[in-house]
Amino acid sequence: MIYKRSSALFAEAEKVIPGGVNSPVRAFKGVGGTPIFVKEAKGAYLFDEDGNKLIDYINSWGPMILGHAHEPVVNAVIEKAKKGTSFGAPTEIETQIAELAVSMVPNVDKIRFVNSGTEACMSAVRLARGVTGKDKIIKFAGCYHGHSDSFLIQAGSGASTFGTPNSPGVTPGTAKDTLLARYNDIDNVKQLIEANPNEVACIIIEPVAGNMGCVPPKEGFLQGLRSLCDTHNILLIFDEVMTGFRLAKGGAQELFGIKADIVCFGKVIGGGLPVGAFAARNEIMNHLAPLGPVYQAGTLSGNPLAMAAGLAMLSELNNDAKIFERLANKTEYLHKGIANVLNKNKITHTINRVGSMISVHFAKEQVVDFDTSAKGNNDTFKSFFHGMLNEGVYIAPSAFETWFIADALTYEDLDFTINAANKVAKRL
Ligand SMILES: *Cc1c(COP(=O)(O)O)cnc(C)c1O
């Protein structure tokens, strides 16, 4: 495939935007080459500026769970836009989407809308600290919770791709309040809590990790966190920015039957517009301003266009009883197909999958945490990525990212992808 115009556009962008991109992973640094500039997208496909058609497994890193330019979502945005795009005053649609979200998600009474997943996680931690009166947080190596200071400690995906696990600009004062644990290692968490008695406000976790590839929680791990939190008066925060409204209507809480104290959302909840949210039971949410003393605000929070897109998206998911089963079936089909061609071509690999999240690791061992994920062969991944791209299949440009399956993908698209993987595997 030819990427002449994309390369030229990238060169222009680099002059006025740091690295030519507004979010680092887009720059293809993890795989080499220059990023593809998207002209438009429809359903399962991206169309780039050179006229190439690509099957999309990134789906805007999660939001486009039904496919691109999904009509009910697009129409809702167009209709809203005609009536004004921002007021900074309450609107009815904010209550409508809040009611729907609260009805879909277990164990929450109230939800506050923000503009990104980063904001949701950052606000959730402030709320946890405000409620418990404690300072420290526990996060897991390889988990990403957005780019706010306290989370940029071994933060997975973007940060790991660039070999800067801890960002300059995060002060030692902030870093000291973030305790780092190993994913899927409950004893490690227990030790951290015991070493910091009465200091830990919350444990924040991706209940299925998606930013070190897809890493499922081991049997009993989330339950173990729940019990530790109950014993030590610690709030359990599920960062469901990736898993929320994707793994089930009620996200990972529903899938695993575990109740978190605060749940963070982003990605799918905005239907492709910039939306995040955090939710909890009344006794926690009532600490937020203006009801309580924990401050949190936003000029564009609950923006009508964003709420229209989010409400249309959640309604579609809520009204389709089979959607999550359909997505899981497609993902399983892809998993089996790719495993089959990699086995046939004797390529060492391990594939992780939960629902519509899947990642292919060129690693011998099971991938259960950040260290085992980092052992994957990155040279093989790079060749696989560029090979697939050349065949017209766009997967995430980093071995630390999950692929997202959209409902718009047909079994023909999946077969095309498996075929492409077979061709590429022969050359690996
Ligand atoms: C994407 C992501 C975030 C950050 O969301 P942004 O909207 O990019 O700020 C936080 N947590 C998880 C689990 C994510 O996948």
XYZ file of C-alpha atoms and ligand atoms in Angstrom:
443
model
C 0.000 0.000 0.000
C 1.057 3.549 -0.621
C 1.111 6.162 2.107
C 2.434 9.149 0.209
C -0.157 11.668 1.274
C -0.188 10.423 4.885
C 3.606 10.852 5.030
C 3.366 14.374 3.617
C 0.607 15.317 6.064
C 2.638 13.897 8.936
C 5.666 15.976 7.935
C 3.470 19.103 7.971
C 1.943 18.158 11.322
C 5.363 17.613 12.912
C 6.179 21.270 12.364
C 3.339 22.547 14.510
C 2.272 19.648 16.781
C 4.817 17.885 19.038
C 5.642 14.611 17.295
C 2.905 15.396 14.767
C 0.188 13.932 17.011
C -2.127 14.949 19.821
C -1.720 11.636 21.667
C 1.627 9.789 21.614
C 0.710 6.205 20.604
C -0.712 7.493 17.314
C 2.808 8.361 16.165
C 3.808 4.720 15.393
C 6.954 5.082 17.508
C 6.466 1.565 18.869
C 6.484 -0.005 15.399
C 8.365 2.492 13.223
C 7.125 4.176 10.063
C 4.758 7.106 9.774
C 1.160 7.155 10.957
C -1.791 6.884 8.656
C -3.976 9.945 8.315
C -7.647 9.054 8.348
C -9.963 10.797 5.950
C -13.191 9.112 6.943
C -14.609 5.931 8.375
C -17.771 3.895 8.062
C -18.740 0.713 9.876
C -15.714 -1.571 10.228
C -13.524 0.383 7.804
C -11.175 3.327 7.784
C -10.433 5.203 4.571
C -7.116 7.003 4.637
C -5.855 10.079 2.805
C -4.182 7.906 0.141
C -7.436 6.138 -0.664
C -6.588 2.875 1.142
C -9.383 0.943 2.815
C -8.431 -0.659 6.120
C -10.290 -3.021 8.439
C -10.116 -1.239 11.773
C -9.273 -3.082 14.996
C -8.514 0.075 16.981
C -11.951 1.649 16.739
C -10.762 4.904 18.244
C -9.207 2.818 21.072
C -12.579 1.495 22.104
C -15.465 3.937 21.671
C -16.688 2.750 18.273
C -18.055 -0.535 19.565
C -20.826 -0.556 16.953
C -18.596 0.640 14.122
C -17.802 4.059 12.704
C -20.353 6.722 11.832
C -23.134 4.621 13.331
C -26.297 6.356 12.156
C -28.308 6.725 15.379
C -25.269 8.299 17.047
C -24.428 10.600 14.134
C -28.029 11.722 13.771
C -28.370 12.446 17.478
C -25.304 14.712 17.302
C -26.495 16.542 14.186
C -29.941 17.207 15.638
C -28.467 18.486 18.917
C -25.889 20.688 17.199
C -28.650 22.662 15.492
C -29.953 23.719 18.897
C -26.716 25.111 20.289
C -23.509 23.374 21.243
C -22.860 24.462 24.833
C -24.686 26.403 27.520
C -22.881 25.893 30.824
C -26.304 25.371 32.393
C -28.220 22.153 33.111
C -29.999 20.334 30.278
C -32.535 17.503 30.399
C -30.409 15.141 28.349
C -27.800 14.997 31.151
C -30.414 13.461 33.447
C -31.564 11.082 30.707
C -28.114 9.633 30.096
C -27.406 9.549 33.850
C -30.628 7.590 34.489
C -29.791 5.134 31.729
C -26.171 4.655 32.823
C -27.158 4.156 36.473
C -29.784 1.602 35.412
C -27.221 -0.380 33.406
C -24.346 -0.363 35.915
C -24.514 -2.379 39.166
C -24.075 -0.777 42.585
C -24.189 2.920 41.601
C -26.783 5.569 42.479
C -25.269 8.677 40.940
C -22.918 9.530 38.109
C -20.951 12.692 37.293
C -19.958 13.407 33.692
C -16.564 14.797 32.728
C -14.678 15.144 29.423
C -12.232 12.225 29.367
C -11.205 9.001 31.050
C -8.245 10.833 32.539
C -10.532 13.297 34.265
C -12.796 10.504 35.490
C -9.944 8.590 37.158
C -8.296 11.695 38.548
C -11.600 12.839 40.076
C -12.412 9.356 41.411
C -9.123 9.273 43.321
C -9.693 12.759 44.742
C -13.146 11.642 45.853
C -11.702 8.486 47.471
C -9.149 10.552 49.338
C -11.804 13.050 50.409
C -14.132 10.302 51.656
C -11.505 8.259 53.528
C -9.272 11.098 54.703
C -6.243 9.080 53.563
C -3.574 10.009 50.991
C -2.027 6.956 49.362
C -3.313 4.998 46.409
C -2.391 1.572 45.093
C -2.153 1.101 41.347
C -0.849 -1.806 39.298
C 2.179 -1.884 37.024
C 0.986 -1.828 33.408
C -2.419 -0.345 34.209
C -3.244 3.003 32.618
C -5.630 5.432 34.238
C -5.019 8.490 32.081
C -2.186 10.962 32.174
C -2.734 12.772 35.456
C 0.355 12.972 37.679
C -0.381 10.312 40.289
C -0.974 7.644 37.629
C 2.175 8.107 35.564
C 4.043 5.469 37.484
C 4.552 2.389 35.256
C 1.472 3.338 33.329
C 1.375 0.733 30.569
C 0.764 1.229 26.829
C 1.842 4.686 25.648
C 4.262 5.281 28.478
C 5.751 1.783 28.160
C 6.020 1.948 24.391
C 8.280 4.936 24.781
C 10.369 3.466 27.567
C 9.478 6.207 30.015
C 7.652 4.339 32.771
C 7.769 7.390 34.995
C 7.302 10.786 33.407
C 9.539 13.769 34.183
C 7.355 16.516 35.585
C 5.742 14.249 38.150
C 7.124 15.448 41.481
C 8.578 13.049 44.060
C 5.914 14.384 46.423
C 3.164 13.097 44.143
C 4.962 9.860 43.258
C 5.414 8.897 46.914
C 1.652 8.642 47.400
C 1.298 6.122 44.579
C 2.133 2.566 45.632
C 2.831 0.176 42.802
C 1.590 -3.423 42.888
C 1.913 -6.412 40.559
C -1.244 -7.256 38.615
C -2.751 -10.608 39.589
C -0.588 -10.812 42.739
C -2.836 -10.489 45.779
C -0.020 -11.141 48.274
C 1.870 -8.188 46.872
C -1.165 -5.957 47.472
C -1.570 -7.309 51.004
C 2.087 -6.514 51.777
C 1.718 -2.946 50.485
C -1.332 -2.353 52.644
C 0.373 -3.796 55.712
C 3.490 -1.691 55.107
C 1.311 1.464 54.953
C -1.190 0.987 57.776
C -4.182 3.341 57.670
C -2.691 5.301 54.788
C -4.265 3.762 51.700
C -7.361 5.604 50.432
C -8.061 3.450 47.401
C -6.977 0.685 45.093
C -7.514 1.594 41.449
C -7.467 -1.169 38.865
C -8.477 -2.034 35.326
C -10.649 -5.076 36.176
C -9.554 -6.513 32.844
C -6.289 -4.811 32.001
C -6.172 -3.435 28.481
C -3.078 -1.281 28.427
C -0.419 -4.003 28.608
C -2.220 -6.003 25.988
C -5.368 -7.635 27.264
C -4.711 -9.246 30.658
C -7.610 -10.929 32.442
C -7.768 -11.027 36.238
C -6.905 -14.433 37.677
C -9.677 -16.376 39.372
C -10.247 -14.844 42.808
C -7.972 -11.830 42.293
C -10.698 -9.165 42.127
C -12.546 -10.893 44.973
C -9.314 -10.772 46.976
C -9.026 -7.025 46.385
C -12.654 -6.575 47.459
C -11.996 -8.368 50.774
C -8.777 -6.458 51.443
C -10.608 -3.172 50.824
C -13.445 -4.173 53.165
C -11.002 -5.184 55.903
C -8.868 -2.053 55.705
C -11.484 0.622 54.966
C -10.077 1.196 51.476
C -12.240 2.153 48.494
C -12.030 -0.108 45.454
C -12.038 1.849 42.192
C -12.737 -0.057 38.998
C -11.365 1.893 36.071
C -13.865 0.707 33.488
C -12.926 3.341 30.914
C -12.129 0.468 28.552
C -14.345 -2.328 29.895
C -17.441 -0.287 30.750
C -20.399 -0.848 28.386
C -18.069 -3.197 26.454
C -17.770 -6.467 28.383
C -21.409 -6.376 29.477
C -24.108 -3.766 30.025
C -22.783 -3.419 33.560
C -19.134 -3.835 32.540
C -16.640 -5.911 34.519
C -18.647 -5.520 37.744
C -21.449 -7.475 36.085
C -19.182 -9.922 34.254
C -17.293 -10.986 37.382
C -20.011 -10.303 39.956
C -17.774 -7.994 42.015
C -18.939 -4.655 43.372
C -16.538 -1.726 43.207
C -16.991 1.402 45.321
C -16.319 3.890 42.530
C -16.457 3.116 38.806
C -14.800 5.206 36.073
C -15.984 5.429 32.501
C -14.809 6.864 29.196
C -14.528 5.665 25.608
C -17.830 3.820 24.802
C -19.890 6.051 27.110
C -19.242 9.017 24.798
C -20.068 7.255 21.533
C -16.957 8.830 20.000
C -17.263 12.278 21.554
C -15.076 13.387 24.478
C -16.854 12.006 27.537
C -15.787 10.445 30.810
C -17.756 9.769 33.966
C -17.456 8.380 37.458
C -20.192 6.780 39.498
C -20.793 5.386 42.984
C -23.412 4.881 45.661
C -25.047 7.943 47.246
C -22.962 7.895 50.419
C -19.822 8.347 48.324
C -21.117 10.620 45.534
C -22.737 13.002 48.030
C -19.249 14.113 49.107
C -18.900 15.906 45.746
C -19.418 19.647 45.312
C -21.939 21.245 45.438
C -23.419 18.681 47.882
C -20.158 18.072 49.708
C -16.643 19.477 50.062
C -14.750 17.472 47.380
C -14.354 19.877 44.467
C -14.769 18.823 40.862
C -16.024 20.873 37.917
C -15.924 21.391 34.141
C -17.005 24.111 31.709
C -17.892 21.592 29.013
C -18.888 18.711 31.309
C -22.239 17.263 30.251
C -21.915 19.039 26.918
C -25.113 18.534 24.893
C -23.412 17.091 21.781
C -21.377 14.692 23.891
C -24.436 13.661 25.901
C -26.456 13.140 22.714
C -23.796 10.830 21.286
C -23.429 8.990 24.590
C -27.170 8.586 25.119
C -27.650 7.265 21.579
C -24.780 4.816 22.061
C -25.911 3.534 25.467
C -29.499 3.218 24.223
C -28.348 1.084 21.301
C -26.396 -1.179 23.652
C -29.183 -1.330 26.220
C -31.812 -2.251 23.628
C -29.817 -5.029 21.980
C -30.041 -8.124 24.186
C -27.523 -10.053 22.084
C -24.866 -7.422 21.423
C -22.260 -8.524 23.972
C -22.689 -12.200 23.111
C -22.336 -11.382 19.403
C -19.156 -9.395 20.059
C -17.679 -12.174 22.205
C -18.467 -14.770 19.522
C -16.768 -12.726 16.811
C -13.741 -12.223 19.035
C -13.523 -15.940 19.794
C -13.705 -16.706 16.069
C -10.847 -14.299 15.380
C -8.844 -15.741 18.286
C -9.177 -19.301 16.996
C -8.413 -18.282 13.415
C -5.277 -16.355 14.263
C -4.052 -18.974 16.766
C -4.518 -21.558 14.055
C -2.441 -19.733 11.417
C 0.293 -18.803 13.913
C 0.498 -22.424 15.084
C 0.581 -23.676 11.505
C 3.487 -21.347 10.773
C 5.234 -22.249 14.052
C 5.228 -18.704 15.455
C 5.618 -18.587 19.233
C 2.672 -16.683 20.626
C 0.051 -16.401 23.317
C -3.342 -14.785 22.793
C -5.422 -13.201 25.564
C -9.109 -12.465 25.187
C -12.033 -11.298 27.301
C -15.321 -10.437 25.576
C -14.506 -8.105 22.681
C -10.954 -7.354 23.847
C -8.101 -9.405 22.414
C -4.315 -9.177 22.165
C -1.704 -11.263 20.364
C 1.611 -11.538 22.233
C 4.696 -13.007 20.595
C 5.683 -14.503 23.925
C 6.279 -18.049 25.159
C 4.859 -17.649 28.640
C 1.310 -16.809 29.631
C 0.857 -13.039 29.817
C -0.533 -12.300 33.298
C 1.068 -8.978 34.245
C 3.307 -6.224 32.950
C 6.564 -8.201 33.187
C 5.243 -11.172 31.240
C 3.702 -8.810 28.676
C 7.025 -6.991 28.242
C 8.735 -10.301 27.420
C 6.951 -10.457 24.061
C 9.204 -10.265 21.007
C 8.801 -6.695 19.802
C 10.619 -7.250 16.505
C 8.129 -9.954 15.593
C 5.303 -7.644 16.622
C 6.633 -4.834 14.415
C 6.849 -7.126 11.391
C 3.389 -8.492 12.127
C 1.939 -4.990 12.466
C 3.416 -3.698 9.196
C 2.577 -6.937 7.403
C -1.050 -6.699 8.487
C -1.230 -3.029 7.570
C 0.077 -3.847 4.130
C -2.719 -6.394 3.759
C -5.285 -3.750 4.745
C -5.731 -4.619 8.418
C -5.164 -1.854 10.957
C -4.234 -3.164 14.409
C -2.929 -1.056 17.292
C 0.640 0.166 16.631
C 2.038 -1.210 19.907
C 2.383 -4.642 21.449
C 1.017 -3.174 24.689
C -2.390 -2.388 23.230
C -5.597 -4.371 23.027
C -7.518 -4.805 19.785
C -11.181 -3.841 19.983
C -13.806 -5.790 18.113
C -16.715 -3.767 16.755
C -20.119 -5.163 15.932
C -19.807 -3.770 12.405
C -17.136 -6.399 11.634
C -18.613 -9.226 9.575
C -17.391 -12.818 9.521
C -16.064 -12.036 6.013
C -13.957 -9.267 7.555
C -12.717 -11.688 10.198
C -11.857 -14.298 7.551
C -10.048 -11.632 5.549
C -8.063 -10.765 8.688
C -7.193 -14.401 9.441
C -6.097 -14.867 5.831
C -3.941 -11.771 6.077
C -2.409 -13.112 9.311
C -1.604 -16.356 7.505
C 0.206 -14.525 4.697
C 2.095 -12.378 7.182
C 2.969 -15.324 9.461
C 4.663 -17.128 6.563
C 7.132 -14.259 6.339
C 7.727 -13.770 10.094
C -8.135 5.248 27.767
C -8.081 4.973 29.207
C -8.030 6.003 30.156
C -7.875 7.446 29.778
O -8.953 7.935 29.082
P -8.749 9.264 28.177
O -10.121 9.539 27.666
O -7.761 8.897 27.130
O -8.251 10.323 29.070
C -8.110 5.669 31.492
N -8.222 4.398 31.883
C -8.262 3.374 31.002
C -8.411 1.977 31.495
C -8.168 3.624 29.647
O -8.157 2.609 28.776
